[in-house]
Tab-separated table of C-alpha atoms in Angstrom:
chain	number	residue	atom	x	y	z
K	1	VAL	CA	54.618	109.510	22.724
K	2	SER	CA	52.542	105.883	22.519
K	3	ARG	CA	50.921	106.496	25.974
K	4	GLU	CA	47.730	107.870	25.867
K	5	ASP	CA	47.417	109.852	28.461
K	6	PHE	CA	50.147	112.265	26.995
K	7	ARG	CA	47.844	111.831	23.289
K	8	SER	CA	44.640	112.585	25.230
K	9	ARG	CA	46.843	115.596	27.121
K	10	LEU	CA	48.115	116.984	23.415
K	11	LEU	CA	44.759	116.747	22.034
K	12	GLU	CA	42.888	118.358	24.556
K	13	PHE	CA	45.849	121.474	24.785
K	14	LEU	CA	45.198	121.877	20.510
K	15	ILE	CA	41.551	121.820	20.894
K	16	GLU	CA	41.748	124.075	23.710
K	17	ILE	CA	43.950	126.755	21.746
K	18	CYS	CA	41.835	125.864	18.309
K	19	GLU	CA	38.414	127.643	19.638
K	20	VAL	CA	40.100	130.581	20.439
K	21	ASP	CA	40.208	132.469	17.440
K	22	THR	CA	43.358	134.412	16.265
K	23	SER	CA	42.799	135.274	12.715
K	24	PRO	CA	44.503	138.993	12.174
K	25	THR	CA	42.037	141.692	12.474
K	26	ALA	CA	40.982	145.436	12.436
K	27	ASN	CA	40.094	145.053	16.228
K	28	LEU	CA	43.250	145.075	17.650
K	29	GLU	CA	41.820	144.761	21.160
K	30	SER	CA	40.353	141.654	20.529
K	31	LEU	CA	43.431	140.440	19.030
K	32	ARG	CA	45.700	141.131	21.493
K	33	HIS	CA	43.167	139.682	24.222
K	34	ALA	CA	42.807	136.140	21.438
K	35	GLU	CA	46.928	136.019	21.158
K	36	ALA	CA	47.079	136.448	25.225
K	37	GLN	CA	44.563	133.431	25.552
K	38	VAL	CA	46.518	131.034	23.937
K	39	PHE	CA	49.546	132.175	24.683
K	40	GLY	CA	48.143	131.436	28.520
K	41	SER	CA	47.586	128.170	27.817
K	42	ILE	CA	50.661	127.784	26.312
K	43	VAL	CA	52.199	128.617	29.439
K	44	THR	CA	50.322	126.469	31.719
K	45	ARG	CA	51.732	123.992	29.803
K	46	LEU	CA	55.408	124.947	30.234
K	47	GLN	CA	54.970	125.194	34.050
K	48	GLU	CA	54.630	121.601	34.073
K	49	LEU	CA	57.943	120.970	32.662
K	50	THR	CA	59.312	121.438	36.039
K	51	SER	CA	63.021	119.214	34.761
K	52	LEU	CA	63.657	121.585	32.160
K	53	ASN	CA	63.936	124.302	34.171
K	54	GLY	CA	63.492	127.084	30.876
K	55	ARG	CA	62.477	130.350	31.604
K	56	ILE	CA	59.100	131.512	29.741
K	57	VAL	CA	59.707	134.696	28.390
K	58	LYS	CA	57.484	137.480	26.408
K	59	SER	CA	59.327	139.267	23.862
K	60	PRO	CA	57.448	142.416	22.037
K	61	ILE	CA	58.184	143.585	18.318
K	62	PRO	CA	59.756	146.964	18.538
K	63	SER	CA	58.211	149.582	16.245
K	64	SER	CA	61.667	149.757	14.861
K	65	ILE	CA	61.232	146.716	12.759
K	66	SER	CA	59.044	148.957	10.153
K	67	SER	CA	62.680	150.130	8.965
K	68	HIS	CA	63.707	146.482	8.163
K	69	PRO	CA	63.506	145.411	4.186
K	70	SER	CA	61.563	142.349	5.289
K	71	PHE	CA	58.581	144.093	7.160
K	72	SER	CA	55.564	143.468	6.179
K	73	ASN	CA	52.613	145.783	6.300
K	74	PRO	CA	50.263	144.603	9.010
K	75	TYR	CA	47.153	145.152	6.348
K	76	TYR	CA	44.854	144.362	8.702
K	77	ALA	CA	44.978	146.847	10.976
K	78	SER	CA	43.959	149.467	7.857
K	79	SER	CA	42.892	152.381	10.676
K	80	VAL	CA	46.083	152.657	11.776
K	81	SER	CA	47.600	155.457	9.765
K	82	GLY	CA	51.338	156.952	9.848
K	83	GLU	CA	54.543	156.613	9.075
K	84	ALA	CA	55.523	153.105	9.141
K	85	SER	CA	57.196	152.900	12.588
K	86	ASP	CA	54.090	154.821	14.062
K	87	VAL	CA	52.056	152.285	12.656
K	88	ALA	CA	54.152	149.329	14.160
K	89	GLU	CA	54.035	150.881	17.258
K	90	ALA	CA	50.144	150.941	17.812
K	91	VAL	CA	49.815	147.579	15.932
K	92	TYR	CA	51.798	145.643	17.752
K	93	ARG	CA	51.401	147.818	21.374
K	94	ASP	CA	51.347	145.616	24.358
K	95	ARG	CA	51.640	142.644	21.874
K	96	TYR	CA	54.129	140.240	22.173
K	97	ASN	CA	55.851	136.286	21.153
K	98	LEU	CA	56.418	133.619	23.657
K	99	LEU	CA	59.618	132.288	24.417
K	100	TYR	CA	60.889	129.202	26.216
K	101	LEU	CA	64.463	129.253	26.859
K	102	VAL	CA	65.985	126.143	27.935
K	103	ASP	CA	69.566	126.539	29.120
K	104	ASN	CA	71.851	123.640	29.400
K	105	ARG	CA	76.016	123.454	29.856
K	106	ARG	CA	77.279	123.773	26.274
K	107	SER	CA	78.871	120.307	25.203
K	108	GLY	CA	81.815	119.748	23.094
K	109	GLY	CA	79.737	119.152	19.956
K	110	GLY	CA	76.200	119.600	18.607
K	111	THR	CA	74.144	122.937	18.161
K	112	ASN	CA	72.325	125.420	19.744
K	113	THR	CA	68.617	124.541	18.397
K	114	ALA	CA	65.712	126.791	17.986
K	115	LEU	CA	61.783	125.589	17.088
K	116	ASN	CA	59.291	128.100	15.925
K	117	ALA	CA	55.637	127.865	15.676
K	118	HIS	CA	53.062	130.425	14.727
K	119	ILE	CA	49.845	131.221	16.491
K	120	ASP	CA	47.956	132.839	13.852
K	121	VAL	CA	45.815	131.939	11.513
K	122	VAL	CA	43.963	132.792	8.633
K	123	PRO	CA	40.710	133.607	7.993
K	124	PRO	CA	37.675	132.817	7.890
K	125	PHE	CA	37.449	131.541	10.913
K	126	PHE	CA	36.149	128.018	12.203
K	127	PRO	CA	35.814	126.266	15.285
K	128	PRO	CA	37.621	122.721	15.828
K	129	ARG	CA	35.737	119.468	14.943
K	130	LEU	CA	36.518	116.079	16.200
K	131	ASP	CA	35.397	113.227	13.897
K	132	GLY	CA	36.862	109.863	14.957
K	133	GLU	CA	40.785	110.307	14.754
K	134	HIS	CA	40.491	113.444	12.562
K	135	LEU	CA	40.756	117.216	14.057
K	136	PHE	CA	39.012	119.821	11.961
K	137	GLY	CA	38.688	123.380	12.484
K	138	ARG	CA	41.104	126.262	11.489
K	139	GLY	CA	44.939	125.913	12.929
K	140	THR	CA	44.833	122.659	13.534
K	141	ALA	CA	47.644	122.169	10.906
K	142	ASP	CA	48.576	125.631	10.409
K	143	ASP	CA	49.896	125.922	12.605
K	144	LYS	CA	48.527	125.655	16.077
K	145	GLY	CA	49.264	121.764	15.471
K	146	ASN	CA	52.861	122.355	15.423
K	147	VAL	CA	52.313	124.499	18.195
K	148	ALA	CA	51.206	121.562	20.388
K	149	VAL	CA	53.900	119.252	18.163
K	150	ILE	CA	56.650	121.802	20.519
K	151	LEU	CA	55.189	121.191	23.553
K	152	GLY	CA	54.872	117.906	22.762
K	153	THR	CA	58.109	117.431	22.358
K	154	LEU	CA	59.658	119.649	25.329
K	155	GLY	CA	57.397	117.017	27.257
K	156	VAL	CA	58.920	114.133	25.891
K	157	LEU	CA	62.350	115.672	27.144
K	158	ASN	CA	61.131	116.987	30.112
K	159	GLU	CA	60.109	112.699	31.278
K	160	LEU	CA	63.414	111.791	30.152
K	161	VAL	CA	65.050	113.774	32.205
K	162	GLU	CA	62.968	113.043	35.037
K	163	HIS	CA	63.273	109.841	35.140
K	164	GLU	CA	65.577	108.323	32.542
K	165	GLY	CA	68.845	110.497	33.582
K	166	LEU	CA	68.886	111.830	30.641
K	167	GLU	CA	71.799	115.140	30.336
K	168	LEU	CA	70.604	118.019	28.572
K	169	ARG	CA	73.723	119.856	26.321
K	170	ASN	CA	73.401	123.160	24.646
K	171	ARG	CA	70.412	125.443	24.132
K	172	ILE	CA	66.992	124.629	23.260
K	173	THR	CA	65.130	127.870	22.052
K	174	SER	CA	61.110	127.522	21.561
K	175	MET	CA	59.089	130.304	19.715
K	176	PHE	CA	55.713	130.789	19.636
K	177	VAL	CA	55.414	133.531	17.493
K	178	ILE	CA	52.064	136.296	16.336
K	179	ASP	CA	51.821	137.406	12.651
K	180	GLU	CA	52.967	134.908	10.580
K	181	GLU	CA	50.275	134.686	8.228
K	182	ILE	CA	50.346	138.628	6.933
K	183	GLY	CA	54.496	138.125	6.439
K	184	GLY	CA	56.423	136.850	9.426
K	185	ASN	CA	56.967	140.116	11.466
K	186	GLY	CA	56.589	137.642	14.587
K	187	SER	CA	59.563	135.727	13.625
K	188	LEU	CA	61.366	138.788	11.872
K	189	ALA	CA	61.845	140.790	15.606
K	190	ILE	CA	62.877	137.294	16.914
K	191	CYS	CA	65.685	137.258	14.861
K	192	LEU	CA	67.076	141.012	14.837
K	193	ASP	CA	67.009	140.690	18.515
K	194	PRO	CA	70.804	140.411	18.985
K	195	GLY	CA	70.101	138.507	22.819
K	196	THR	CA	67.886	135.924	20.823
K	197	ARG	CA	69.633	135.665	17.816
K	198	LYS	CA	73.089	134.452	19.299
K	199	ARG	CA	71.408	131.349	21.310
K	200	PHE	CA	71.456	129.312	18.306
K	201	GLU	CA	72.839	128.391	15.340
K	202	THR	CA	69.624	126.304	13.487
K	203	MET	CA	65.973	126.890	13.651
K	204	VAL	CA	63.659	124.447	12.481
K	205	VAL	CA	60.349	125.787	11.998
K	206	LEU	CA	57.189	124.125	11.923
K	207	GLU	CA	54.644	124.948	8.768
K	208	CYS	CA	52.692	122.069	6.973
K	209	THR	CA	55.304	120.695	4.251
K	210	SER	CA	53.852	116.778	3.935
K	211	ASN	CA	56.420	115.940	6.695
K	212	ARG	CA	59.209	116.593	3.872
K	213	ILE	CA	61.800	119.004	5.355
K	214	HIS	CA	62.760	122.095	3.242
K	215	PRO	CA	65.455	124.651	3.092
K	216	ALA	CA	64.516	127.813	4.629
K	217	ASN	CA	62.382	130.508	2.514
K	218	ARG	CA	60.934	133.861	3.307
K	219	GLY	CA	58.325	136.048	1.624
K	220	ALA	CA	55.235	136.424	0.491
K	221	VAL	CA	53.363	137.385	-3.238
K	222	HIS	CA	50.664	139.446	-3.114
K	223	ILE	CA	48.470	139.794	-6.364
K	224	LYS	CA	44.875	141.311	-7.126
K	225	CYS	CA	42.625	140.541	-10.191
K	226	GLN	CA	39.844	142.024	-11.775
């Protein structure tokens, strides 16, 4: 990780995905296009990890999650009305989470691990700007910076497998999700999917926590001031 080419490649990737505005918008077609563009950049990098032999999967957001108590109303799509399931069907049509699944020989110890980061950002959007050692811009920290961290982690593992003979054990599930900033429907959809959920015993959600590890929590408080 001290190599300059490793650093520059990750920085180049981060700038590339931060240049795409993935903040929630009522223009769902524009949002679909922006998410697909970011996922395309991620897929390009994942395909370079030839020694990990991972599978790239597009995981849809089913309308059935609207019946779950933890479902968050996608408020940004105010033009869509109807029953919750109809709203979810319209809002999440042709949108998805991206998964990278690495399957290895199960060992007697250790756990199957999931890594999670989201590609959406809060508005208003402003593009990335590199100033010396610092990158400014929407998403550079929350949370596209952590998307890059996952790609970097997988890159290190790929190098160790290819050049150092590392033998990976257990399963690695990398999750690149949507709609975290409005409540977490992307991650909710993944965790409700039985096939994906049984892949891991523990999940590390990469967020902005000043490099401190926090126990999991989920929720949002919406307030209105007059």
